[in-house]
Amino acid sequence: MKKKINAGINLVALLAIAATMVLFTAVFYGVFKSQIMADLRIYALLLREESPGELERTGRNMREEKVRITIMDPQGQVLYDNWADSVGMGNHGMRPEVRQAIDEGEGQAIRRSETLDKSTFYYAVRLEDGRIARVAAQAESVYSILGGALPGLVWVGAVLLLLSLLLAHYLTGRLMEPIEKLTRHMDDGTEIGYYQELEPFIHTIRKQHADIVENARLRQEFTANVTHELKTPLTSISGYAELIETGMASGEDVVRFAGGIHQNARRLLNLINDIIRLSELDDPGEEFEEERVNLHELAAVCVEMLDVNAAGHGVSLQYTGSDGYVRGNRNMLEELLYNLCDNAIRYNVEGGTVQVEVVRERDRVVLTVKDSGIGIPIEHQERIFQRFYRVDRSRSKSTGGTGLGLAIVKHIVARHQARLELDSSPGEGTAIRVYFKAET
């Protein structure tokens, strides 16, 4: 990047120097041309005051100054020329400067000689007796001037280019200094001085770096947690199977060990399914079908489906609500409802209640799942939606939870651009609210 910026500045400087040289030459030649034409006009106007006899004497004087004088009759026939014999010079009436002088009183023109690489400047005036007086002078052409000045221009351009290279190197270093410091002190929190214009860029880089570091940490933690969570049921299954295989278990023990194998295998399967589901939800490119969904109907069906499960835990499951339409994926919303309700049942108390409610509030639909369970201490509430995070690990495993249910809930909420709110106190229960944008 530094080399590209340096090269870009140098290229701009080179083009600016070249353009300046060309412009300088053009302006100089324009001033030079205007000055010559102004001098010729003065000479031509002075000839108006000359008598016919004085013109020849003036012509001889002008010849020494390398100024050519030509006198023509009103039709353009040459009568006198101080540089050449007028006889045989022919008629000049169609020359642009002569034609203009005949018609308007004054005329001018510039003609370039390719052979001599010079330009001839002409200025003609109409005298009082109708004759035409024309004065002319030769000068170097713009190409000749440019060629003559080229060595000097090259030296000046070389000096300017050298200064530009040094300045470009210095400016590039100054421009890149904050970014280079940032790369060296990305993690140590060192204060970095930078230009105000770079502030959004620096903040974005730091935020992205922090996100990358955090994601790497979460992935490492997730890998360790997955390994641990898979290892526990597999160890139990292996242990039970080994006892049965060696004949150390018999009778009722075989049945009990087989039940343990079955329970751990089911937990292992649930864990694998949840991990796969989280992996799918983690993919931002995964598209899902959206439709107009009545959250009230989904909640009612979910409560009815989990009623037996709640009764098995000694928990009363209740539902109240009214129609509330949202835009979303039906399967994901069913999964969200199931995980919230299942979690509220698992972490409840004997004789506790779970209340599910769907209500429409102006431009939003609010889903509330409230339980009278064990609650969540304030220090755990920010992390409760992280993968494998458990407030009470022993209780979670005894109830068959994988520790991924609320993580799945969080992902589904994010996919639907909804908002999640948690309200919980130890011993008083937990209320989780999800705010969806209402679909008309």
XYZ file of C-alpha atoms in Angstrom:
440
model
C 0.000 0.000 0.000
C 2.830 2.388 0.902
C 4.528 1.785 -2.459
C 1.277 2.364 -4.337
C 0.629 5.666 -2.543
C 4.228 6.770 -3.172
C 4.003 5.817 -6.847
C 0.652 7.592 -7.169
C 2.007 10.835 -5.691
C 5.097 10.653 -7.922
C 2.958 10.095 -11.026
C 0.757 13.067 -10.172
C 3.853 15.210 -9.567
C 5.388 14.132 -12.902
C 2.189 14.910 -14.812
C 1.869 18.259 -13.015
C 5.469 19.202 -13.903
C 4.985 18.209 -17.571
C 1.682 20.092 -17.782
C 3.259 23.150 -16.141
C 6.138 23.166 -18.635
C 3.798 22.893 -21.616
C 1.489 25.566 -20.191
C 4.424 27.863 -19.441
C 5.697 27.530 -23.013
C 2.234 28.178 -24.442
C 1.687 31.252 -22.257
C 5.161 32.580 -23.044
C 4.618 32.148 -26.776
C 1.210 33.805 -26.526
C 2.709 36.864 -24.819
C 5.600 36.853 -27.303
C 3.197 36.733 -30.269
C 1.002 39.491 -28.862
C 4.043 41.730 -28.333
C 5.313 41.250 -31.896
C 1.873 41.936 -33.363
C 1.520 45.073 -31.213
C 4.911 46.367 -32.434
C 3.981 45.702 -36.083
C 0.697 47.562 -35.644
C 2.566 50.594 -34.355
C 4.880 50.477 -37.399
C 1.889 50.114 -39.731
C -0.019 53.002 -38.170
C 3.072 55.226 -38.421
C 3.134 54.558 -42.179
C -0.245 56.289 -42.466
C 1.477 59.551 -41.570
C 4.239 59.103 -44.147
C 4.113 60.814 -47.530
C 4.672 58.629 -50.605
C 8.214 59.929 -50.899
C 9.070 59.189 -47.316
C 7.916 55.547 -47.526
C 11.011 54.390 -49.382
C 13.338 56.058 -46.871
C 11.376 54.524 -44.010
C 11.525 51.152 -45.807
C 15.305 51.272 -45.949
C 15.499 52.067 -42.243
C 13.068 49.282 -41.427
C 15.112 46.831 -43.472
C 18.004 47.297 -41.075
C 15.623 46.390 -38.232
C 14.556 43.272 -40.176
C 11.045 44.634 -40.691
C 9.600 44.176 -44.163
C 7.359 46.838 -45.695
C 5.145 46.199 -48.701
C 2.966 48.853 -50.385
C 0.042 47.715 -52.572
C -2.598 49.485 -54.615
C -6.270 49.193 -53.565
C -6.572 45.969 -55.575
C -3.567 44.347 -53.867
C -0.988 44.767 -56.657
C 2.491 45.223 -55.133
C 3.941 48.709 -55.787
C 6.914 48.650 -53.422
C 8.772 46.155 -51.205
C 11.868 47.010 -49.157
C 13.162 43.406 -49.245
C 12.551 42.417 -52.861
C 11.913 43.769 -56.332
C 8.209 44.572 -56.584
C 8.148 43.731 -60.279
C 6.773 40.279 -60.778
C 5.584 39.886 -57.166
C 2.058 39.592 -58.375
C -1.188 40.501 -56.690
C -1.516 40.074 -52.905
C -5.154 41.003 -52.725
C -6.224 37.541 -51.582
C -3.795 37.389 -48.669
C -5.889 37.268 -45.438
C -4.303 40.334 -43.837
C -4.542 42.341 -47.077
C -8.136 41.318 -47.707
C -9.053 42.282 -44.142
C -7.304 45.675 -44.461
C -9.123 46.426 -47.735
C -12.486 45.584 -46.139
C -12.022 46.809 -42.558
C -9.047 49.186 -42.600
C -6.697 46.886 -40.645
C -5.764 43.215 -40.858
C -3.321 40.710 -39.409
C -2.126 37.154 -39.992
C 0.584 34.675 -39.020
C 2.016 32.160 -41.449
C 4.546 29.479 -40.574
C 7.309 28.310 -42.837
C 7.841 24.562 -42.550
C 11.192 24.828 -44.325
C 12.703 27.546 -42.094
C 10.757 26.501 -38.978
C 9.873 30.160 -38.492
C 6.658 32.145 -38.255
C 6.042 35.388 -40.229
C 3.814 37.995 -38.598
C 1.883 40.370 -40.891
C -0.005 43.569 -40.117
C -1.673 45.606 -42.865
C -3.468 49.001 -42.839
C -5.370 50.956 -45.442
C -3.761 54.350 -46.177
C -5.726 57.556 -46.746
C -5.261 57.342 -50.509
C -6.629 53.757 -50.577
C -3.288 51.992 -50.865
C -2.425 49.158 -48.534
C 0.701 49.224 -46.371
C 1.823 45.963 -44.840
C 4.615 45.361 -42.359
C 6.031 41.923 -41.563
C 8.611 40.358 -39.278
C 9.905 36.862 -38.769
C 10.186 35.133 -35.408
C 10.932 31.682 -34.097
C 7.957 29.282 -34.114
C 6.605 27.837 -30.895
C 8.259 24.517 -31.730
C 11.592 26.206 -32.287
C 11.246 28.120 -29.014
C 10.331 24.932 -27.201
C 13.298 23.120 -28.743
C 15.678 25.834 -27.722
C 14.345 25.987 -24.220
C 14.192 22.207 -23.867
C 17.592 21.719 -22.136
C 16.701 24.318 -19.522
C 13.250 22.908 -19.094
C 14.706 19.414 -18.642
C 17.005 20.646 -15.871
C 14.221 22.525 -14.136
C 11.912 19.509 -14.506
C 14.583 17.167 -13.123
C 15.083 19.367 -10.052
C 11.323 19.633 -9.499
C 10.922 15.888 -9.951
C 13.679 15.182 -7.416
C 12.026 17.512 -4.916
C 8.682 15.823 -5.617
C 10.170 12.364 -5.000
C 11.600 13.466 -1.667
C 8.365 15.194 -0.686
C 6.282 12.183 -1.777
C 8.450 9.856 0.317
C 8.095 12.132 3.336
C 4.328 12.601 2.937
C 3.749 8.883 2.391
C 5.683 8.098 5.560
C 3.681 10.655 7.514
C 0.414 9.348 6.082
C 1.180 5.713 6.837
C 2.762 6.313 10.249
C -0.504 5.977 12.256
C -1.423 2.764 10.420
C 2.036 1.282 10.941
C 1.875 2.183 14.637
C -1.555 0.602 14.803
C -0.232 -2.684 13.401
C 2.571 -2.714 15.979
C 0.360 -1.799 18.942
C -2.939 -3.433 18.000
C -3.358 -5.274 21.278
C -1.489 -3.267 23.914
C -3.844 -0.275 23.976
C -1.096 2.254 23.186
C -2.516 5.662 22.265
C -1.818 6.376 18.617
C -1.772 9.910 17.242
C -3.523 10.126 13.885
C -5.227 12.553 11.572
C -8.862 13.322 12.218
C -9.749 12.053 8.729
C -8.327 8.622 9.636
C -10.382 8.312 12.807
C -13.267 6.274 11.266
C -10.743 3.991 9.533
C -8.679 3.448 12.705
C -11.794 2.728 14.761
C -13.056 0.285 12.131
C -9.708 -1.548 12.023
C -9.573 -1.800 15.803
C -13.161 -2.987 16.013
C -12.589 -5.607 13.324
C -9.423 -6.767 15.058
C -11.238 -6.984 18.377
C -14.029 -8.967 16.688
C -11.500 -11.336 15.101
C -9.746 -11.880 18.422
C -13.058 -12.409 20.196
C -14.301 -14.812 17.522
C -11.049 -16.766 17.719
C -11.421 -16.966 21.489
C -15.042 -18.067 21.205
C -14.151 -20.694 18.610
C -11.372 -22.038 20.806
C -13.700 -22.072 23.782
C -16.439 -23.674 21.724
C -14.062 -26.391 20.506
C -12.956 -27.116 24.063
C -16.569 -27.192 25.267
C -17.684 -29.474 22.429
C -14.819 -31.845 23.207
C -15.741 -31.884 26.875
C -19.489 -32.246 26.278
C -19.001 -35.109 23.802
C -16.440 -36.815 25.967
C -18.723 -37.063 29.021
C -21.566 -39.152 27.494
C -19.134 -41.185 25.393
C -17.147 -42.060 28.517
C -20.342 -43.165 30.269
C -21.465 -45.220 27.287
C -18.035 -46.841 27.006
C -17.978 -47.626 30.738
C -21.449 -49.195 30.813
C -20.716 -51.207 27.659
C -17.427 -52.488 29.091
C -19.140 -53.668 32.306
C -21.730 -55.537 30.281
C -19.110 -56.931 27.888
C -16.878 -58.326 30.656
C -19.832 -59.951 32.392
C -19.423 -57.861 35.511
C -23.066 -56.776 35.191
C -25.941 -59.196 35.378
C -29.656 -59.203 35.940
C -31.029 -55.832 36.981
C -27.628 -54.184 36.516
C -27.696 -54.955 32.793
C -31.065 -53.256 32.487
C -29.842 -50.266 34.497
C -26.607 -49.993 32.507
C -28.520 -50.322 29.240
C -30.765 -47.487 30.404
C -27.666 -45.409 31.120
C -26.313 -46.148 27.660
C -29.649 -45.189 26.126
C -29.877 -41.949 28.124
C -26.313 -40.862 27.254
C -26.729 -41.828 23.601
C -29.892 -39.703 23.417
C -28.068 -36.803 25.091
C -25.194 -37.258 22.653
C -27.586 -37.220 19.706
C -29.324 -34.082 21.004
C -25.955 -32.419 21.452
C -24.838 -33.255 17.923
C -28.144 -32.020 16.479
C -27.831 -28.719 18.370
C -24.224 -28.252 17.235
C -25.238 -28.845 13.603
C -28.132 -26.422 14.000
C -25.882 -23.726 15.448
C -23.437 -24.220 12.589
C -26.278 -23.674 10.114
C -27.440 -20.531 11.921
C -23.861 -19.216 12.023
C -23.709 -19.167 8.226
C -24.725 -15.608 7.182
C -25.102 -16.719 3.570
C -27.759 -19.291 4.365
C -31.081 -18.156 2.950
C -34.358 -19.072 4.577
C -37.910 -18.768 3.394
C -40.028 -16.068 4.980
C -43.780 -15.908 5.246
C -46.510 -14.205 7.227
C -46.729 -16.192 10.461
C -49.296 -15.935 13.264
C -47.107 -16.225 16.370
C -50.249 -16.793 18.462
C -51.043 -20.066 16.658
C -47.436 -21.317 16.873
C -47.266 -20.588 20.616
C -50.571 -22.357 21.280
C -49.424 -25.480 19.407
C -46.043 -25.469 21.189
C -47.678 -25.243 24.631
C -50.043 -28.092 23.777
C -47.132 -30.230 22.530
C -45.035 -29.646 25.675
C -47.888 -29.999 28.152
C -47.116 -33.670 28.870
C -43.394 -32.905 29.272
C -44.224 -30.100 31.720
C -46.495 -32.383 33.722
C -43.671 -34.915 33.941
C -41.543 -32.258 35.632
C -44.376 -31.234 37.930
C -44.766 -27.892 36.166
C -47.982 -26.190 35.031
C -47.746 -24.819 31.467
C -50.192 -22.006 30.587
C -50.806 -19.891 27.511
C -52.642 -16.613 26.901
C -52.572 -14.279 23.956
C -54.106 -13.017 20.756
C -53.264 -12.919 17.061
C -49.856 -11.442 16.334
C -48.516 -11.661 12.795
C -44.787 -11.423 12.049
C -42.609 -11.904 8.981
C -40.287 -14.859 9.426
C -39.412 -18.487 8.961
C -42.047 -20.785 10.481
C -39.616 -23.589 11.383
C -37.184 -21.220 13.093
C -39.962 -19.561 15.077
C -41.254 -22.976 16.185
C -37.699 -23.851 17.264
C -37.405 -20.587 19.208
C -40.691 -21.243 21.035
C -39.766 -24.837 21.814
C -36.335 -23.933 23.234
C -37.689 -21.112 25.394
C -40.529 -23.235 26.788
C -38.348 -26.346 27.227
C -35.727 -24.295 29.063
C -38.370 -22.760 31.338
C -39.675 -26.272 32.191
C -36.224 -27.781 32.829
C -35.074 -25.040 35.207
C -38.298 -24.763 37.154
C -39.235 -26.048 40.586
C -41.670 -28.742 41.622
C -45.169 -27.266 41.413
C -43.904 -24.272 39.426
C -45.551 -22.572 36.473
C -44.577 -21.489 32.966
C -46.641 -18.728 31.374
C -46.431 -18.124 27.624
C -47.998 -15.004 26.142
C -48.232 -13.382 22.694
C -49.599 -9.821 22.442
C -49.706 -7.111 19.784
C -48.403 -3.723 20.930
C -48.871 -1.062 18.243
C -46.196 -1.843 15.597
C -44.675 -4.856 17.360
C -45.538 -8.349 18.561
C -44.194 -9.380 21.970
C -43.553 -13.021 22.912
C -43.084 -13.616 26.657
C -42.033 -16.870 28.326
C -42.086 -16.491 32.113
C -41.339 -19.171 34.697
C -41.326 -19.415 38.480
C -38.089 -21.387 38.536
C -34.685 -21.045 40.127
C -33.828 -17.741 38.413
C -30.485 -16.473 37.161
C -28.022 -14.452 39.276
C -27.202 -11.012 37.851
C -23.538 -11.905 37.249
C -24.561 -14.741 34.898
C -27.256 -12.939 32.898
C -24.959 -11.410 30.257
C -23.457 -14.823 29.424
C -26.535 -17.031 29.633
C -27.000 -16.970 25.831
C -23.450 -18.148 25.152
C -22.857 -21.680 23.934
C -22.504 -24.335 26.650
C -22.758 -21.706 29.365
C -24.627 -23.104 32.381
C -25.445 -21.437 35.675
C -25.834 -24.828 37.383
C -23.942 -27.512 35.441
C -25.088 -30.423 37.571
C -28.754 -29.477 37.208
C -28.390 -28.917 33.455
C -26.923 -32.376 32.888
C -29.441 -34.055 35.134
C -32.293 -32.527 33.146
C -30.737 -33.572 29.821
C -29.946 -30.074 28.586
C -27.177 -29.526 26.027
C -26.379 -25.934 27.005
C -27.080 -24.750 23.440
C -30.802 -24.001 23.546
C -30.521 -20.312 24.439
C -27.618 -19.859 21.998
C -29.923 -21.120 19.238
C -32.633 -18.756 20.471
C -30.217 -15.805 20.246
C -29.267 -16.675 16.658
C -32.898 -17.030 15.543
C -33.774 -13.694 17.149
C -30.884 -12.033 15.288
C -31.949 -13.612 11.977
C -35.405 -12.045 12.374
C -34.059 -8.597 13.337
C -35.913 -8.953 16.644
C -34.840 -7.865 20.135
C -34.308 -10.075 23.178
C -34.850 -8.995 26.770
C -34.110 -10.942 29.971
C -35.527 -10.262 33.432
C -34.560 -12.679 36.194
C -33.910 -12.899 39.940
C -32.636 -15.930 41.900
C -35.505 -17.794 43.539
C -38.147 -15.681 41.775
C -37.993 -17.011 38.231
C -37.100 -15.729 34.786
C -38.976 -13.826 32.084
C -37.652 -13.731 28.512
C -39.298 -11.359 26.039
C -38.773 -11.254 22.286
C -39.895 -8.155 20.387
C -40.768 -8.696 16.724
C -41.769 -6.134 14.140
C -45.483 -6.624 13.492
C -46.644 -7.714 10.053
C -49.820 -5.960 8.890
